[in-house]
mmCIF file of C-alpha atoms in Angstrom:
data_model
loop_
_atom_site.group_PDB
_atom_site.id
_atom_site.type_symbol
_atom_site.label_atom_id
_atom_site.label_comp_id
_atom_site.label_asym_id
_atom_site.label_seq_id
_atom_site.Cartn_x
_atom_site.Cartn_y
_atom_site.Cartn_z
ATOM 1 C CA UNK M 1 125.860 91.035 134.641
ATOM 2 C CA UNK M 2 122.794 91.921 132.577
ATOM 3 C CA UNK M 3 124.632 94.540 129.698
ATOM 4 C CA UNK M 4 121.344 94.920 127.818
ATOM 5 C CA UNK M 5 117.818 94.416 128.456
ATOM 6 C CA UNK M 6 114.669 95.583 126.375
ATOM 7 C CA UNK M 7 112.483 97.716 126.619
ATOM 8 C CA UNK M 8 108.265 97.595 125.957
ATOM 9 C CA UNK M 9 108.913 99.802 123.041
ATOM 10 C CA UNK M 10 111.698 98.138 121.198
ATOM 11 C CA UNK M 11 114.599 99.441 121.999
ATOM 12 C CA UNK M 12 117.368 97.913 124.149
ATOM 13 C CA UNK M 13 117.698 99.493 128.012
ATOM 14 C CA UNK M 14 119.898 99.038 130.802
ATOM 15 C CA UNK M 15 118.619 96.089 132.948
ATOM 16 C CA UNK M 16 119.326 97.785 135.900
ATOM 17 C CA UNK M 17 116.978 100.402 134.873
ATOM 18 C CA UNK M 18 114.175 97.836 134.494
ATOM 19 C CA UNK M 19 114.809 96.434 137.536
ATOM 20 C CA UNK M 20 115.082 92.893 136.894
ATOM 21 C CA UNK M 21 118.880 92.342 138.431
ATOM 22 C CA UNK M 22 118.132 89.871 140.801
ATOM 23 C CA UNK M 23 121.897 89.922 142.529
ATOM 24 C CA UNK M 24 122.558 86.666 142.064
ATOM 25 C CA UNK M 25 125.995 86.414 139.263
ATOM 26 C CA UNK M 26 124.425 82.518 138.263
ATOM 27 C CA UNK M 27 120.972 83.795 137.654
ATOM 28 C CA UNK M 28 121.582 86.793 136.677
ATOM 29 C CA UNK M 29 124.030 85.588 134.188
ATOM 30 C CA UNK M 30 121.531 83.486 132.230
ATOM 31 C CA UNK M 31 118.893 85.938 132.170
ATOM 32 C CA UNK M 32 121.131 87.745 129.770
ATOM 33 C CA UNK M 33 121.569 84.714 127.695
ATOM 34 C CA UNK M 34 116.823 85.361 127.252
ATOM 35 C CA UNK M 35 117.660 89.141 126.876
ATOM 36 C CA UNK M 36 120.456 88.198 123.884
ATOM 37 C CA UNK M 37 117.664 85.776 122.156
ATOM 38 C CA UNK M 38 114.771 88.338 122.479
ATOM 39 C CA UNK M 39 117.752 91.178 120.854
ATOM 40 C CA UNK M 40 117.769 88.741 117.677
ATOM 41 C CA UNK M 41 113.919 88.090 117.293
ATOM 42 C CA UNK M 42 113.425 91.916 117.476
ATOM 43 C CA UNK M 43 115.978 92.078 114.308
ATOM 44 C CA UNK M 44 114.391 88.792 112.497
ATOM 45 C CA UNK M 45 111.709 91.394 110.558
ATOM 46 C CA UNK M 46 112.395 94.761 109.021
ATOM 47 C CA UNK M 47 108.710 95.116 110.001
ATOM 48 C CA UNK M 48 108.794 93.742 113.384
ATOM 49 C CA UNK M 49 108.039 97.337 115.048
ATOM 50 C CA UNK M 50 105.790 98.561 111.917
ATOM 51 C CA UNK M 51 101.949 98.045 112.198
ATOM 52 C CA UNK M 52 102.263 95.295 109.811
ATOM 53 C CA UNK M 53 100.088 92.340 110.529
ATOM 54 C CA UNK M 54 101.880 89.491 107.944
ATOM 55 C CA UNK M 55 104.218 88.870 105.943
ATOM 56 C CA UNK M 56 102.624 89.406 102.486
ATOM 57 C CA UNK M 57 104.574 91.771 101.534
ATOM 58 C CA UNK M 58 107.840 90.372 101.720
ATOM 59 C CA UNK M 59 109.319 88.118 98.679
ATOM 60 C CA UNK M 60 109.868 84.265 98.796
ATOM 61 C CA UNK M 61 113.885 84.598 100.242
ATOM 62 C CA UNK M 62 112.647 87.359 103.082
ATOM 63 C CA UNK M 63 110.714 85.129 104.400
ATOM 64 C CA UNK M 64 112.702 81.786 104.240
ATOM 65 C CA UNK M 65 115.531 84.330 106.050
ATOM 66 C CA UNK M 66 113.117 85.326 108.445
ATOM 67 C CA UNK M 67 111.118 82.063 109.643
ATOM 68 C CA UNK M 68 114.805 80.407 110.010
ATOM 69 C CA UNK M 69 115.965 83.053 111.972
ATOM 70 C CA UNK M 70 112.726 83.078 114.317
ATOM 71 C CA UNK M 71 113.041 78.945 114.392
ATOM 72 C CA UNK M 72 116.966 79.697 115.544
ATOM 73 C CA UNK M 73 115.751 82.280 118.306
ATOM 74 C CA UNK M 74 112.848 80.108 119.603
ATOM 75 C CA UNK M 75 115.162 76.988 119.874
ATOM 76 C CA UNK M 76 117.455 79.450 121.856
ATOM 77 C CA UNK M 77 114.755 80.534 124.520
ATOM 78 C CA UNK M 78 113.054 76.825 124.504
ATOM 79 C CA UNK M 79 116.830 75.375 125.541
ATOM 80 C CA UNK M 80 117.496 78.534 127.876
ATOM 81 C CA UNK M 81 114.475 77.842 129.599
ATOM 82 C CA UNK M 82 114.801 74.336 130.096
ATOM 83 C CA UNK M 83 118.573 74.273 131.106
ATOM 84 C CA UNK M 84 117.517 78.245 133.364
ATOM 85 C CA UNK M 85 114.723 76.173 134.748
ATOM 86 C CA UNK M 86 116.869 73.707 136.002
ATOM 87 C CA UNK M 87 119.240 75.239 137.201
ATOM 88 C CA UNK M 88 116.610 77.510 139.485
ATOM 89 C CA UNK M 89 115.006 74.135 140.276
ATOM 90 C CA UNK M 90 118.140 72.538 141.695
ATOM 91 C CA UNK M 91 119.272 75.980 143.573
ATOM 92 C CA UNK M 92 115.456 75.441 145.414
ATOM 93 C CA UNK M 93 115.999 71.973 146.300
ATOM 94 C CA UNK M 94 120.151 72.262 147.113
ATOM 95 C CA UNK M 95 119.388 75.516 149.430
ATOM 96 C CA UNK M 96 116.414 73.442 151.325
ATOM 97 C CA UNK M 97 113.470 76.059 150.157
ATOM 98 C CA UNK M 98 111.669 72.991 148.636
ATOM 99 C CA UNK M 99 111.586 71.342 152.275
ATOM 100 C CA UNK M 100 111.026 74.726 153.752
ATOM 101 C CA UNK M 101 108.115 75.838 151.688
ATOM 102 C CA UNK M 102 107.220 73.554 148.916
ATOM 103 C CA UNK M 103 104.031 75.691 148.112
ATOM 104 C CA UNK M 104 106.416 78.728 147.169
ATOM 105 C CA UNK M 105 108.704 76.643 144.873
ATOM 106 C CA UNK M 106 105.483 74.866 143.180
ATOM 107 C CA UNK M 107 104.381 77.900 142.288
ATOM 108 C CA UNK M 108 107.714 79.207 140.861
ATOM 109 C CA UNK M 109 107.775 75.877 139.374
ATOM 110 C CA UNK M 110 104.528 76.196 137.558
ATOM 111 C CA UNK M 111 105.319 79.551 136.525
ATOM 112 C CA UNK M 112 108.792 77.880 134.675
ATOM 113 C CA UNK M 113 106.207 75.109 133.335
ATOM 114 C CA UNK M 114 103.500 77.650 132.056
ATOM 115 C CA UNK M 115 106.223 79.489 129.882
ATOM 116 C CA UNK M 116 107.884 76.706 128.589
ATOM 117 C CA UNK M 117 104.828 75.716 127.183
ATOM 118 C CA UNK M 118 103.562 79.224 125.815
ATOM 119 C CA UNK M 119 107.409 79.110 123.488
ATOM 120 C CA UNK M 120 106.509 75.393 122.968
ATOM 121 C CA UNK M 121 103.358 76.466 121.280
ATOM 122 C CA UNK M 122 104.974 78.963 119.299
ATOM 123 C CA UNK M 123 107.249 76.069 117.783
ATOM 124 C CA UNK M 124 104.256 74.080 117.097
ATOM 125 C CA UNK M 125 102.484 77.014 115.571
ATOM 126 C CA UNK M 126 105.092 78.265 113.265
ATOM 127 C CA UNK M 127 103.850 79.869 109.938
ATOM 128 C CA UNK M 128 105.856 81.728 107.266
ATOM 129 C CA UNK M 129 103.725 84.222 106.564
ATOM 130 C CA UNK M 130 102.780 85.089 109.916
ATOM 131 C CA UNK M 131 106.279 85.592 110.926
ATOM 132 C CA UNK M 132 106.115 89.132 112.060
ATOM 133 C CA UNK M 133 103.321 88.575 114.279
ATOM 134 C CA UNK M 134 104.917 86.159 115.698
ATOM 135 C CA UNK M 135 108.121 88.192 116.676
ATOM 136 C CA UNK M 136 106.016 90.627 118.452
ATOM 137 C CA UNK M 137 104.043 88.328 120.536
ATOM 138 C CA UNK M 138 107.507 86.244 121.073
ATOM 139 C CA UNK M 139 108.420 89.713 121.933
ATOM 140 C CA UNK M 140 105.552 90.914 124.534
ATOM 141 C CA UNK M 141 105.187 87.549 125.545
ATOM 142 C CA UNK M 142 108.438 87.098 127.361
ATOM 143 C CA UNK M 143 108.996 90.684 128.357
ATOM 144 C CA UNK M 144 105.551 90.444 130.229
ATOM 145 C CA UNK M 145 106.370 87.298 132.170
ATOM 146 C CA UNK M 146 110.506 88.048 132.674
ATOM 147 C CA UNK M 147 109.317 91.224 134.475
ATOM 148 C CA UNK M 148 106.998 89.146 136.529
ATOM 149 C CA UNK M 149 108.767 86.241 137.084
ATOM 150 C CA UNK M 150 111.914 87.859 137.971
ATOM 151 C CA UNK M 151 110.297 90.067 140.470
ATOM 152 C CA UNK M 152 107.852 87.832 142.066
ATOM 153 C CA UNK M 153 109.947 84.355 141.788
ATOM 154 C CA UNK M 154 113.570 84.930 141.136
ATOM 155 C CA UNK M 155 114.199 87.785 143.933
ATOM 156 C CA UNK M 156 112.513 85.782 146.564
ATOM 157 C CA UNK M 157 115.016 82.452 146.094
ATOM 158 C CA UNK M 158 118.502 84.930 145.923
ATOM 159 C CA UNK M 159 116.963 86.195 148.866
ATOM 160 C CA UNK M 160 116.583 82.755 150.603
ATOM 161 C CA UNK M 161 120.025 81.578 149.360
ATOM 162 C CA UNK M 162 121.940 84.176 150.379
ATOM 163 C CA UNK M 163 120.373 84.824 153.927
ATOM 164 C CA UNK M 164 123.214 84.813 156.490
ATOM 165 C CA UNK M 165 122.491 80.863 157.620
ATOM 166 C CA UNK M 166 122.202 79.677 153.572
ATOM 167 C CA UNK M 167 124.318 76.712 152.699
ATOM 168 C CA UNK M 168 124.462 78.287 149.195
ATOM 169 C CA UNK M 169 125.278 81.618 150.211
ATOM 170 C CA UNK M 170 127.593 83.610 147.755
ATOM 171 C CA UNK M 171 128.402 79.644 146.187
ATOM 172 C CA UNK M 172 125.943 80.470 143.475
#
């Protein structure tokens, strides 16, 4: 499942230490694919863990290197969260949870909504010499909702689908 994860302080971890394994191979298995993309924006900037608040510094080809490299890893997480996002969102209607409790899956649903937009922004908001501040709110940005999400959203549908009487049981 997850191999690595990262850490708040920049470093890759076991995702089993962090706690955000949610059991389910399907689920679990793209979650890596976020923890892979948020590995490569923490190497985009020399200076990405320095208290370094642009990109001044750096010359002309540094930063053409850099802001491709960040466009690369935010296309990654925009497409894993779209394709991740659907994916969750057909497990909740093909396991019945939507019928069941629509209120829980809106919310998970709005949560999936709220992020994509956040990375969306980010897209939208892309400047060369602001690169490195970028990366680290890219950074704290996702590890602050993944935590979150995983725990409050994610753990609650693999426990729905893989209750004893689940029509999806073990199929995802």
């Amino acid at each position: 499942m997850f191999e690595q994860g990262i850490d708040g302080a920049g470093g890759a971890v076991d995702a089993m230490q962090i706690g955000l394994l949610t059991g389910n191979r399907t689920i679990d298995l793209e979650h890596q694919e976020l923890f892979a993309a948020l590995n490569a924006a923490r190497a985009i900037c020399l200076n990405s863990q320095s208290s370094l608040a642009s990109c001044a510094n750096c010359d002309a080809a540094r930063h053409q290197h850099c802001e491709q490299t960040l466009v690369d890893v935010l296309g990654r997480v925009l497409g894993f969260v779209l394709d991740h996002f659907k994916t969750e969102e057909s497990i909740m209607r093909d396991s019945l949870l939507l019928m069941i409790d629509r209120e829980l899956c809106q919310v998970h649903m709005e949560d999936h909504a709220g992020i994509s937009a956040m990375v969306e922004r980010m897209v939208r908001e892309l400047d060369s010499t602001q690169t490195v501040s970028l990366v680290r709110e890219l950074d704290q940005l996702l590890m602050r909702w993944i935590a979150q999400h995983i725990a409050t959203h994610d753990v609650a549908l693999v426990n729905w689908i893989e209750r004893e009487d689940s029509v999806l049981r073990s199929g995802i």
